[in-house]
Amino acid sequence: QVQLVESGGGSVQAGGSLRLSCAASGNTYSRRCMGWLRQAPGKEREGVAHIDKDGITTYADSVKGRFTISKDNAKNTLYLQMNSLKPEDTAMYYCAATATWSKCGGVVGQNFHYWGQGTQVTVSS
């Protein structure tokens, strides 16, 4: 069982930055794909970015060049650095993990098995 706890959400103005963190139980990050997804009110959940066990990253087109996903295996922590935030980035952000040794999905946001409770990000214009 993997437990994920997100932190770092908040309210910022457009153009600002936030860094989300996701702490995980156990030896998690070196054995699976990790990712961030988000869900805005009235919209479906969408993948934001994922990072595989070897550190290869993939981003949704909507965040490329603005967001950076990274991980610290020693600290069992996943990060999402979000720069140049836009009002349309407003959403609940979720940390997610695949099953042990499972690969990232072909599309960002697919193949996740474990989820955190989420952290709210609000960007005002």
Tab-separated table of C-alpha atoms in Angstrom:
chain	number	residue	atom	x	y	z
A	1	GLN	CA	0.000	0.000	0.000
A	2	VAL	CA	1.263	3.453	-0.928
A	3	GLN	CA	0.143	6.565	0.909
A	4	LEU	CA	0.584	9.943	-0.758
A	5	VAL	CA	0.241	13.342	0.917
A	6	GLU	CA	0.323	16.548	-1.121
A	7	SER	CA	1.224	20.014	0.129
A	8	GLY	CA	2.128	23.426	-1.230
A	9	GLY	CA	-1.103	24.551	-2.808
A	10	GLY	CA	-2.456	28.044	-2.354
A	11	SER	CA	-3.664	31.202	-4.035
A	12	VAL	CA	-1.495	33.266	-6.355
A	13	GLN	CA	-1.918	35.903	-9.006
A	14	ALA	CA	-1.446	35.149	-12.672
A	15	GLY	CA	2.222	34.991	-13.551
A	16	GLY	CA	3.169	33.743	-10.115
A	17	SER	CA	4.726	30.470	-9.005
A	18	LEU	CA	4.011	27.616	-6.625
A	19	ARG	CA	5.795	24.401	-5.784
A	20	LEU	CA	3.764	21.348	-4.872
A	21	SER	CA	5.230	18.480	-2.900
A	22	CYS	CA	4.078	14.900	-2.453
A	23	ALA	CA	5.409	12.790	0.390
A	24	ALA	CA	5.056	9.037	0.072
A	25	SER	CA	5.287	6.137	2.451
A	26	GLY	CA	7.885	3.462	1.881
A	27	ASN	CA	10.486	3.075	-0.857
A	28	THR	CA	8.217	4.374	-3.516
A	29	TYR	CA	9.724	6.574	-6.167
A	30	SER	CA	12.480	4.329	-7.469
A	31	ARG	CA	10.054	1.501	-8.293
A	32	ARG	CA	7.233	3.102	-10.176
A	33	CYS	CA	5.924	5.943	-12.284
A	34	MET	CA	4.791	9.034	-10.366
A	35	GLY	CA	2.670	11.867	-11.606
A	36	TRP	CA	0.500	14.894	-11.065
A	37	LEU	CA	-3.051	15.274	-12.258
A	38	ARG	CA	-5.583	18.040	-11.747
A	39	GLN	CA	-9.298	18.530	-11.775
A	40	ALA	CA	-11.079	21.841	-12.146
A	41	PRO	CA	-14.721	22.289	-11.089
A	42	GLY	CA	-17.058	20.845	-13.674
A	43	LYS	CA	-14.229	19.313	-15.687
A	44	GLU	CA	-12.723	15.872	-16.000
A	45	ARG	CA	-9.463	15.042	-14.285
A	46	GLU	CA	-6.495	15.547	-16.587
A	47	GLY	CA	-2.876	14.509	-16.481
A	48	VAL	CA	-0.329	17.251	-15.906
A	49	ALA	CA	3.022	15.486	-15.851
A	50	HIS	CA	4.638	12.195	-14.979
A	51	ILE	CA	8.124	10.934	-14.235
A	52	ASP	CA	9.202	7.321	-14.614
A	53	LYS	CA	11.470	5.352	-12.300
A	54	ASP	CA	14.491	6.403	-14.369
A	55	GLY	CA	13.617	10.089	-14.207
A	56	ILE	CA	12.235	10.534	-17.714
A	57	THR	CA	9.515	13.170	-17.736
A	58	THR	CA	6.458	13.838	-19.876
A	59	TYR	CA	4.161	16.860	-19.783
A	60	ALA	CA	0.728	17.788	-20.985
A	61	ASP	CA	0.887	20.334	-23.797
A	62	SER	CA	-0.933	22.885	-21.661
A	63	VAL	CA	1.905	23.066	-19.112
A	64	LYS	CA	5.023	22.455	-21.215
A	65	GLY	CA	7.670	25.077	-20.594
A	66	ARG	CA	5.945	26.307	-17.427
A	67	PHE	CA	5.819	23.298	-15.090
A	68	THR	CA	8.627	21.007	-14.001
A	69	ILE	CA	8.169	17.628	-12.342
A	70	SER	CA	10.996	16.169	-10.289
A	71	LYS	CA	11.595	13.690	-7.503
A	72	ASP	CA	13.993	12.997	-4.687
A	73	ASN	CA	14.155	9.228	-4.197
A	74	ALA	CA	16.118	9.552	-0.961
A	75	LYS	CA	13.440	11.775	0.544
A	76	ASN	CA	10.510	9.890	-1.035
A	77	THR	CA	9.212	13.226	-2.280
A	78	LEU	CA	7.747	14.269	-5.617
A	79	TYR	CA	7.638	17.907	-6.709
A	80	LEU	CA	5.814	20.031	-9.225
A	81	GLN	CA	7.318	23.466	-9.814
A	82	MET	CA	4.694	25.658	-11.450
A	83	ASN	CA	5.772	28.951	-13.027
A	84	SER	CA	3.921	31.528	-15.111
A	85	LEU	CA	0.646	30.352	-13.650
A	86	LYS	CA	-2.582	31.155	-15.476
A	87	PRO	CA	-6.173	31.339	-14.217
A	88	GLU	CA	-6.912	28.182	-16.210
A	89	ASP	CA	-4.417	26.308	-14.013
A	90	THR	CA	-6.875	26.663	-11.133
A	91	ALA	CA	-7.747	23.153	-9.960
A	92	MET	CA	-7.315	20.526	-7.294
A	93	TYR	CA	-3.933	18.910	-7.894
A	94	TYR	CA	-3.392	15.245	-7.114
A	95	CYS	CA	-0.239	13.224	-6.690
A	96	ALA	CA	-0.476	9.700	-8.089
A	97	ALA	CA	1.572	6.529	-8.337
A	98	THR	CA	1.413	3.377	-10.423
A	99	ALA	CA	1.582	-0.110	-8.982
A	100	THR	CA	5.095	-1.340	-8.142
A	101	TRP	CA	7.303	-1.681	-11.248
A	102	SER	CA	4.471	-0.515	-13.501
A	103	LYS	CA	5.348	1.887	-16.276
A	104	CYS	CA	3.907	5.288	-16.974
A	105	GLY	CA	0.918	5.301	-19.297
A	106	GLY	CA	1.229	6.260	-22.927
A	107	VAL	CA	-0.758	9.387	-22.156
A	108	VAL	CA	-0.029	11.571	-19.140
A	109	GLY	CA	-2.496	10.666	-16.421
A	110	GLN	CA	-3.021	7.024	-17.338
A	111	ASN	CA	-2.149	3.868	-15.413
A	112	PHE	CA	-2.126	5.282	-11.884
A	113	HIS	CA	-3.178	3.069	-9.018
A	114	TYR	CA	-2.691	5.210	-5.906
A	115	TRP	CA	-3.881	8.762	-5.247
A	116	GLY	CA	-3.386	11.481	-2.688
A	117	GLN	CA	-6.147	13.644	-1.241
A	118	GLY	CA	-5.222	16.655	-3.345
A	119	THR	CA	-4.114	20.228	-2.775
A	120	GLN	CA	-5.970	23.256	-4.126
A	121	VAL	CA	-4.307	25.720	-6.479
A	122	THR	CA	-6.127	28.953	-7.269
A	123	VAL	CA	-4.785	31.482	-9.759
A	124	SER	CA	-6.447	34.871	-9.979
A	125	SER	CA	-6.256	37.243	-12.920
